[in-house]
Short mmCIF file of N, CA and C in Angstrom, two decimals:
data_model
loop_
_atom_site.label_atom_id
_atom_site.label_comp_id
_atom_site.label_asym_id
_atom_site.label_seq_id
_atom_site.Cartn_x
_atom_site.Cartn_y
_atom_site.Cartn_z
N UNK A 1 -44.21 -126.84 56.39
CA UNK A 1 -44.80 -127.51 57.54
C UNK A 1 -44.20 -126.98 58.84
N UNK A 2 -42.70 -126.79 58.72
CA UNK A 2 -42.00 -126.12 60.11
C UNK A 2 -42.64 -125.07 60.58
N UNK A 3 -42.73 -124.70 59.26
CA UNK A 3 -42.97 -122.76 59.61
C UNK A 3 -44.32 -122.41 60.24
N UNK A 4 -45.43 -123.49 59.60
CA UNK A 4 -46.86 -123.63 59.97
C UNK A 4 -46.91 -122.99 61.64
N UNK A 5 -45.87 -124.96 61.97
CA UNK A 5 -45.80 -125.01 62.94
C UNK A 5 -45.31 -123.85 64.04
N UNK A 6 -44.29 -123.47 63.33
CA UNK A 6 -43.39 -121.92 64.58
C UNK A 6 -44.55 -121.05 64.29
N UNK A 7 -45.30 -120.22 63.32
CA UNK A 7 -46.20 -119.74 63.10
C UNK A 7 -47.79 -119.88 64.16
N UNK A 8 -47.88 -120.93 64.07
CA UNK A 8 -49.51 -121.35 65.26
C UNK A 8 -48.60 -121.24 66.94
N UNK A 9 -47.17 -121.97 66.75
CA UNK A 9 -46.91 -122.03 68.50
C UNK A 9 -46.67 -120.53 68.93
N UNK A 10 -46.37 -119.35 68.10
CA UNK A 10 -46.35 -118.34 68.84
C UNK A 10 -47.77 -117.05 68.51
N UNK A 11 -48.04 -118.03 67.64
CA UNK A 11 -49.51 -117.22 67.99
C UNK A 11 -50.81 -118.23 69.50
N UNK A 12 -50.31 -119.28 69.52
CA UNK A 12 -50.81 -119.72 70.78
C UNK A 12 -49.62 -119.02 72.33
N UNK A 13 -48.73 -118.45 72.05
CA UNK A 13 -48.05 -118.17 73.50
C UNK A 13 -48.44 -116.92 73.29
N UNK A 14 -49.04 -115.89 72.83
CA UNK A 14 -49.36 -114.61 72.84
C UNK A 14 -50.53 -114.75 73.23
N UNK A 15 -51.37 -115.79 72.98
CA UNK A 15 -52.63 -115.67 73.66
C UNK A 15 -52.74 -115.97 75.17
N UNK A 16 -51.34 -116.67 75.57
CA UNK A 16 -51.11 -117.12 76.63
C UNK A 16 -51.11 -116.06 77.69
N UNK A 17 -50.39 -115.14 76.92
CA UNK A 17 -49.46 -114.11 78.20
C UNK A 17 -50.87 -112.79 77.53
N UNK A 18 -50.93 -112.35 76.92
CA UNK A 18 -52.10 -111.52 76.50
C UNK A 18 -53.38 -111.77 75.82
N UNK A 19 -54.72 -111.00 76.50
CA UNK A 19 -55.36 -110.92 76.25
C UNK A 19 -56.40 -109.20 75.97
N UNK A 20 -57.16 -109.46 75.00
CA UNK A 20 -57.58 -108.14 74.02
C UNK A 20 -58.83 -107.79 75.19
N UNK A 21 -58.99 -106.52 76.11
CA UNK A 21 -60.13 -106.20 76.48
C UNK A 21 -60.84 -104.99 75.69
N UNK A 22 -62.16 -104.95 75.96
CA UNK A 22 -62.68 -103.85 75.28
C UNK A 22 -63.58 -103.14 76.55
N UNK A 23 -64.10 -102.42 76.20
CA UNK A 23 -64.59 -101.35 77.52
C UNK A 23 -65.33 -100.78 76.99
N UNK A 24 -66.88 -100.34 76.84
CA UNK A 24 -68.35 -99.86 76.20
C UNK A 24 -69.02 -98.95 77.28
N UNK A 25 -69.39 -97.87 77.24
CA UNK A 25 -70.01 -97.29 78.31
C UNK A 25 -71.21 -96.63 76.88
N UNK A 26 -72.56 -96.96 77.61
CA UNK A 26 -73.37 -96.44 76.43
C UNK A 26 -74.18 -95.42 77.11
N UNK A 27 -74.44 -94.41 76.19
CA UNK A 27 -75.15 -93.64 76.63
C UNK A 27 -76.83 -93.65 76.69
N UNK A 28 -77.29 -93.97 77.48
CA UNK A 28 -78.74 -94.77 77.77
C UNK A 28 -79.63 -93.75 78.38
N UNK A 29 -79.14 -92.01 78.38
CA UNK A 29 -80.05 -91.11 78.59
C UNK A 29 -81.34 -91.18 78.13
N UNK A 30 -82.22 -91.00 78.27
CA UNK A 30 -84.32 -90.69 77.55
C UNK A 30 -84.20 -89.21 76.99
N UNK A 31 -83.20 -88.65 77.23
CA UNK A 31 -83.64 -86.91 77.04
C UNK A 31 -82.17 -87.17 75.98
N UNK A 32 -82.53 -85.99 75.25
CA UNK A 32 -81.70 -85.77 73.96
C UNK A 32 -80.44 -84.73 74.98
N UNK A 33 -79.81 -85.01 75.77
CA UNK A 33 -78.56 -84.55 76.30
C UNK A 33 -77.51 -84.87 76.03
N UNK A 34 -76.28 -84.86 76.09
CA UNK A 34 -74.99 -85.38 75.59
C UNK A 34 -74.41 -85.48 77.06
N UNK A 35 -73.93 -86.47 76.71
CA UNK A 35 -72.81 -87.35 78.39
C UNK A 35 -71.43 -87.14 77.54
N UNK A 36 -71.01 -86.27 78.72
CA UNK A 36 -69.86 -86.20 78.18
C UNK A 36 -68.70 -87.60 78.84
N UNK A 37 -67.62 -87.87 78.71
CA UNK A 37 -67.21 -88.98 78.71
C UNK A 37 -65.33 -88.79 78.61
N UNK A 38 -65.04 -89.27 79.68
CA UNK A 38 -63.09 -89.33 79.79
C UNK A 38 -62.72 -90.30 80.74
N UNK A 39 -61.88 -91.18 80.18
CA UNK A 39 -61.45 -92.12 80.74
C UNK A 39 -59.59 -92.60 80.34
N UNK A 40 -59.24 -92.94 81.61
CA UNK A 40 -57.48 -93.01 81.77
C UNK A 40 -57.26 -94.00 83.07
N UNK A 41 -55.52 -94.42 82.25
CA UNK A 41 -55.36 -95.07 83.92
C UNK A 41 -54.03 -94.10 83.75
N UNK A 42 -53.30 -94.58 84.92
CA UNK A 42 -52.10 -93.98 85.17
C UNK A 42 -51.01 -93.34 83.58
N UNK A 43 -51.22 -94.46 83.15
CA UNK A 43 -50.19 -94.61 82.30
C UNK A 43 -50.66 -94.72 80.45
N UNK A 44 -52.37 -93.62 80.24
CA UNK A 44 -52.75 -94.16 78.90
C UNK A 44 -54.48 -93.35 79.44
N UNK A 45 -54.19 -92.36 78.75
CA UNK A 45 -55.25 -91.23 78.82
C UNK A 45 -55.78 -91.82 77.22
N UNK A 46 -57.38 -92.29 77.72
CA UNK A 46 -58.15 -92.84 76.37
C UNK A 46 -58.37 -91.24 75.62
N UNK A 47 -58.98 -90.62 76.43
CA UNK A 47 -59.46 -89.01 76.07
C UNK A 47 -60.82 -89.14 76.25
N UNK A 48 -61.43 -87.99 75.53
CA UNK A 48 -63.05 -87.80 76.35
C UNK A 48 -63.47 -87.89 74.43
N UNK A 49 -64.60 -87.62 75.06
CA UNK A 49 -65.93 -87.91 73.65
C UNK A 49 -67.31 -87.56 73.97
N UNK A 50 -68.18 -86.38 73.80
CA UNK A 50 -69.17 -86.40 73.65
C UNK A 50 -70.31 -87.00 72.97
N UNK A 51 -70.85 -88.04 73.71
CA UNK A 51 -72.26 -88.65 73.12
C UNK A 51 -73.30 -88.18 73.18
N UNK A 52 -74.49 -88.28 72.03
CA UNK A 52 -75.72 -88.35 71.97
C UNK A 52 -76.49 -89.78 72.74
N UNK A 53 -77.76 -89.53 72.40
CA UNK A 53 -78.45 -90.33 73.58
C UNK A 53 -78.09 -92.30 72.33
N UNK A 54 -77.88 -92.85 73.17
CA UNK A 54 -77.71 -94.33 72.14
C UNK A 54 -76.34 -94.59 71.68
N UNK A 55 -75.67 -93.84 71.94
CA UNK A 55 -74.14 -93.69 70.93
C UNK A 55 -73.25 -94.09 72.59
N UNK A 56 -72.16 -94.95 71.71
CA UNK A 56 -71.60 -96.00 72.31
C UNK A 56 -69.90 -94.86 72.88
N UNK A 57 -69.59 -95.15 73.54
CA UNK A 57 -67.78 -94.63 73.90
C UNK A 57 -67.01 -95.76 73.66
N UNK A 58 -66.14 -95.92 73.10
CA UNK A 58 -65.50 -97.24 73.62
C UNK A 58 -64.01 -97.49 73.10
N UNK A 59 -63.35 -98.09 73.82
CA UNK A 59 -62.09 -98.26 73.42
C UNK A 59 -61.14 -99.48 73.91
N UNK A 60 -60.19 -99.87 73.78
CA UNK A 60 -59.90 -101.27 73.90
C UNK A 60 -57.76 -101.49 73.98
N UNK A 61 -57.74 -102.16 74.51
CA UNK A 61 -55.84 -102.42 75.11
C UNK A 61 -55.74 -103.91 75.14
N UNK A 62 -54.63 -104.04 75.64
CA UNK A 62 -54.58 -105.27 75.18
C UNK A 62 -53.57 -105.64 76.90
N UNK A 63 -54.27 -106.63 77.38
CA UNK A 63 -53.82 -106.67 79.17
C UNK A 63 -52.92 -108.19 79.57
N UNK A 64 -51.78 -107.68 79.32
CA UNK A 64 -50.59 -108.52 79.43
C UNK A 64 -50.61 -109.19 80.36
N UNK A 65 -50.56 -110.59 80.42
CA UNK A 65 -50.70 -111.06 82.07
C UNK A 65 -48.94 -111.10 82.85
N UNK A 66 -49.19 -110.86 84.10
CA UNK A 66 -47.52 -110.67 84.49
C UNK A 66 -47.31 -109.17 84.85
N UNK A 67 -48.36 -108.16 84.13
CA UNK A 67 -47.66 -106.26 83.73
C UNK A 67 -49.14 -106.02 84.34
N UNK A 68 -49.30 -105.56 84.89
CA UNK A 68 -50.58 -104.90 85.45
C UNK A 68 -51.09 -103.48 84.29
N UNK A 69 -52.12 -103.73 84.12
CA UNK A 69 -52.44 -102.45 83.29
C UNK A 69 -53.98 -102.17 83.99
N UNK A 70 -53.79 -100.74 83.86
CA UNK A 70 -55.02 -99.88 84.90
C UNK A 70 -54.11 -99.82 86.50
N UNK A 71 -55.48 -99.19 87.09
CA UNK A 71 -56.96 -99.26 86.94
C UNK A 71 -57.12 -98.11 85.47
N UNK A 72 -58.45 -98.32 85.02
CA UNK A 72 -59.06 -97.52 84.18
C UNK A 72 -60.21 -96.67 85.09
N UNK A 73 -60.06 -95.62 85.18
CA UNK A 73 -61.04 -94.58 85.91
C UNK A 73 -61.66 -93.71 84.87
N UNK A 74 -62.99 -93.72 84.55
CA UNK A 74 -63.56 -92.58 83.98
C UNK A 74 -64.71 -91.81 84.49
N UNK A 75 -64.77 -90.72 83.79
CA UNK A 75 -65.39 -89.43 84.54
C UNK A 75 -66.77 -88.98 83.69
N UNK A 76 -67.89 -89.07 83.69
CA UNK A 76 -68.76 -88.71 83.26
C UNK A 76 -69.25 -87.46 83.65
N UNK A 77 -69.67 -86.53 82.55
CA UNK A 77 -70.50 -84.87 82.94
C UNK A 77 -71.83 -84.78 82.19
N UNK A 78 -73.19 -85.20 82.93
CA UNK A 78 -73.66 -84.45 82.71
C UNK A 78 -74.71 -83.26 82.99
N UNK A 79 -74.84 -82.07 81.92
CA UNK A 79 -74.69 -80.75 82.60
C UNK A 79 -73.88 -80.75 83.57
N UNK A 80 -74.56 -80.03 84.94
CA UNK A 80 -73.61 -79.47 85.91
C UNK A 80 -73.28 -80.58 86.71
N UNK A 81 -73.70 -81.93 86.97
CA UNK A 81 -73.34 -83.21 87.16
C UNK A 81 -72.54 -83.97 86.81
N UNK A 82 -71.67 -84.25 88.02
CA UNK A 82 -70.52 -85.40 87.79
C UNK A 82 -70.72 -86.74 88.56
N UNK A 83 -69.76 -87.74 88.10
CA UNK A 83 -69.36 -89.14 88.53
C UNK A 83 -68.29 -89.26 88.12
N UNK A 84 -67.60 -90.40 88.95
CA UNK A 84 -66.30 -91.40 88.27
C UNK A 84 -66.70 -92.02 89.12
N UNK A 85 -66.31 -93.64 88.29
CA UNK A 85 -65.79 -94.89 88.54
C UNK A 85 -65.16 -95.69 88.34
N UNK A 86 -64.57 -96.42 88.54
CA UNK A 86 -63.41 -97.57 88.27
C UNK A 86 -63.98 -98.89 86.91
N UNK A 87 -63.80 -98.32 86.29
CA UNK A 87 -64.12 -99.23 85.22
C UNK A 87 -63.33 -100.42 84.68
N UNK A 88 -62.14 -100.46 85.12
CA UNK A 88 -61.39 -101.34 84.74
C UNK A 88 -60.31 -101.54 85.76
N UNK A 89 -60.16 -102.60 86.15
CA UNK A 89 -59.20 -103.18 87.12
C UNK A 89 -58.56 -104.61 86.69
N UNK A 90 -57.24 -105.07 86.94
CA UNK A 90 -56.89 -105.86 86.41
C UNK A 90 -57.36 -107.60 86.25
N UNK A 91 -57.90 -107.81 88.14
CA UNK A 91 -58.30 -108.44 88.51
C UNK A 91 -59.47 -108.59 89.40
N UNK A 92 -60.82 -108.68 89.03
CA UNK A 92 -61.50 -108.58 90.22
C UNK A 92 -62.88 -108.16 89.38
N UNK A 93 -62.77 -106.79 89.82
CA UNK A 93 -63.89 -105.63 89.61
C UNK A 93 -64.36 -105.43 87.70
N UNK A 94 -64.95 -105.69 87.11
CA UNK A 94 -66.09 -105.66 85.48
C UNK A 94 -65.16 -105.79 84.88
N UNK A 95 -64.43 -106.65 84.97
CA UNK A 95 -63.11 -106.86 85.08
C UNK A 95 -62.22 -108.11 85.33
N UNK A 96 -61.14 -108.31 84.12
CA UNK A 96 -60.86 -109.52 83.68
C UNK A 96 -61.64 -110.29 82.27
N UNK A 97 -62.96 -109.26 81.86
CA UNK A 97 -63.68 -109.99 81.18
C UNK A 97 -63.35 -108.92 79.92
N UNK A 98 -63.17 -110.07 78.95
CA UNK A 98 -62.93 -109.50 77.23
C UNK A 98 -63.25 -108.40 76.99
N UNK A 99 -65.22 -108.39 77.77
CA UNK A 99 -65.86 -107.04 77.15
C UNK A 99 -66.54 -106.93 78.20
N UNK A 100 -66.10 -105.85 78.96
CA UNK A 100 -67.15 -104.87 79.90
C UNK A 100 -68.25 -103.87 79.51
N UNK A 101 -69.01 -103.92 79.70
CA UNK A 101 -69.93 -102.68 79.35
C UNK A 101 -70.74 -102.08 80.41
N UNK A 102 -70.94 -100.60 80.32
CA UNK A 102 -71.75 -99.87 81.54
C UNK A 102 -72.63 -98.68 80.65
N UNK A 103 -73.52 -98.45 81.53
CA UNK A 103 -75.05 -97.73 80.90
C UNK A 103 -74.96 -96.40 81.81
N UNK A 104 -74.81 -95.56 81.01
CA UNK A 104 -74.91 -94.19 81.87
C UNK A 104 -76.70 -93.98 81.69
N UNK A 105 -77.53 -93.59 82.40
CA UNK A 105 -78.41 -92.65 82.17
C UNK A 105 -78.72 -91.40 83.46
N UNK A 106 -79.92 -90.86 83.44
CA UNK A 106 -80.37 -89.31 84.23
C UNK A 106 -79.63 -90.09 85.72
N UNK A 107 -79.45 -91.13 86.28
CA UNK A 107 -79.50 -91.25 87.69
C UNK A 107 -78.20 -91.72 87.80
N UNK A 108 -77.43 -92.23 87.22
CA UNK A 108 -76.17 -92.55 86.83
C UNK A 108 -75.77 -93.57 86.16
N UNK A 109 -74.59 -94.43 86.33
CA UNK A 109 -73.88 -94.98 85.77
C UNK A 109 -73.58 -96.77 86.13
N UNK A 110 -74.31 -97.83 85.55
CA UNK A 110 -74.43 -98.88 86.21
C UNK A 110 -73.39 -99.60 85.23
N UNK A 111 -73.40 -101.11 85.87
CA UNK A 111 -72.37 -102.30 85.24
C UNK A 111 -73.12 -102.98 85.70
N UNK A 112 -72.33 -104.51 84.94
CA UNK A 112 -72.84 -105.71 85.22
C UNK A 112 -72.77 -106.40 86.65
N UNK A 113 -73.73 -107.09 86.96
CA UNK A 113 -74.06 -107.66 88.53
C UNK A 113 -74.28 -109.10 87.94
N UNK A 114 -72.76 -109.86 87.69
CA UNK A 114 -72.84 -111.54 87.51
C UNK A 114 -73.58 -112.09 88.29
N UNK A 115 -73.76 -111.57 90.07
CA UNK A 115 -74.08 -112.41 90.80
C UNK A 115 -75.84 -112.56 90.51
N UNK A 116 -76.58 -111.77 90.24
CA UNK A 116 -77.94 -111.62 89.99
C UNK A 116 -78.18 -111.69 88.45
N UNK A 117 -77.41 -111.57 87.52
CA UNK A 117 -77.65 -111.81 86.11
C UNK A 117 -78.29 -110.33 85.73
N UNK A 118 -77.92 -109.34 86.62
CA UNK A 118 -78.57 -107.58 85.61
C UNK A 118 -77.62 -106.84 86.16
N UNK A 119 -78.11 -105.11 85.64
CA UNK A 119 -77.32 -104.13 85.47
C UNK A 119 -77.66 -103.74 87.14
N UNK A 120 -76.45 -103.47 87.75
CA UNK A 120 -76.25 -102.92 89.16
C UNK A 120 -75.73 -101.31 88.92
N UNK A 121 -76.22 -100.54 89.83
CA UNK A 121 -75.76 -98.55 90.03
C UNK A 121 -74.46 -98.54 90.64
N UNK A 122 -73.66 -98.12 90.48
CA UNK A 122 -71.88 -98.10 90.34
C UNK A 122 -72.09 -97.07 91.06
N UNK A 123 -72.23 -95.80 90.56
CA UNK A 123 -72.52 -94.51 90.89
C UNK A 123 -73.08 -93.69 90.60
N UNK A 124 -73.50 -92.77 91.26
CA UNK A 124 -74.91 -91.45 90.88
C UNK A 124 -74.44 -90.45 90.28
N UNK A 125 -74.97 -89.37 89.72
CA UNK A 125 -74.49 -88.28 89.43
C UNK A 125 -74.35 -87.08 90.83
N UNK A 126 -73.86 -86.06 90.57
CA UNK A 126 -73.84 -85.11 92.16
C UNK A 126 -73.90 -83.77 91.29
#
């Protein structure tokens, strides 16, 4: 019964001080192209990954409250076209939430817009 107990109270103080985010960028091209895909913050290079059109990137940390982790910046190519954006920030920006997700396609790279309930353009390709 003790042990139950020490057992649940420190799996409730880990949920306290940390929480599990995940991060989804999908590739939502119409044309059979590959988006290429790299994303890092200072301190924790995810690495890159070439997608097909529908196929998901994604990867996930675990964001200590108290320790700042990020920003998360990633870099999308495709062909001779680039972007980056800030995909992950500690507090604030698609961000703070369990699971972020963003839609690359031909015009660029959108996220979620809580305030209107749809997908908002982050940034274009160049």
């Amino acid at each position: 019964m003790i042990a139950t107990m020490i057992i649940t109270l420190a799996i409730m103080a880990r949920r306290l001080i940390s929480d599990a985010r995940i991060i989804n960028i999908t590739n939502a091209l119409n044309s059979k192209k590959i988006l290429i895909v790299h994303c890092k913050a200072q301190d924790h290079d995810v690495g890159a990954g070439a997608m097909s059109s529908g196929e998901v990137y994604s990867w996930s940390f675990e964001d200590v409250r108290g320790v700042p982790r990020g920003p998360y910046w990633c870099r999308l190519a495709l062909d001779d076209k680039r972007l980056h954006f800030l995909a992950y920030l500690e507090s604030g920006y698609g961000v703070g939430y369990a699971v972020t997700g963003y839609q690359a396609n031909e015009t660029g790279v959108y996220g979620p817009d809580d305030e209107h309930n749809q997908w908002k353009q982050i940034d274009q390709f160049h």
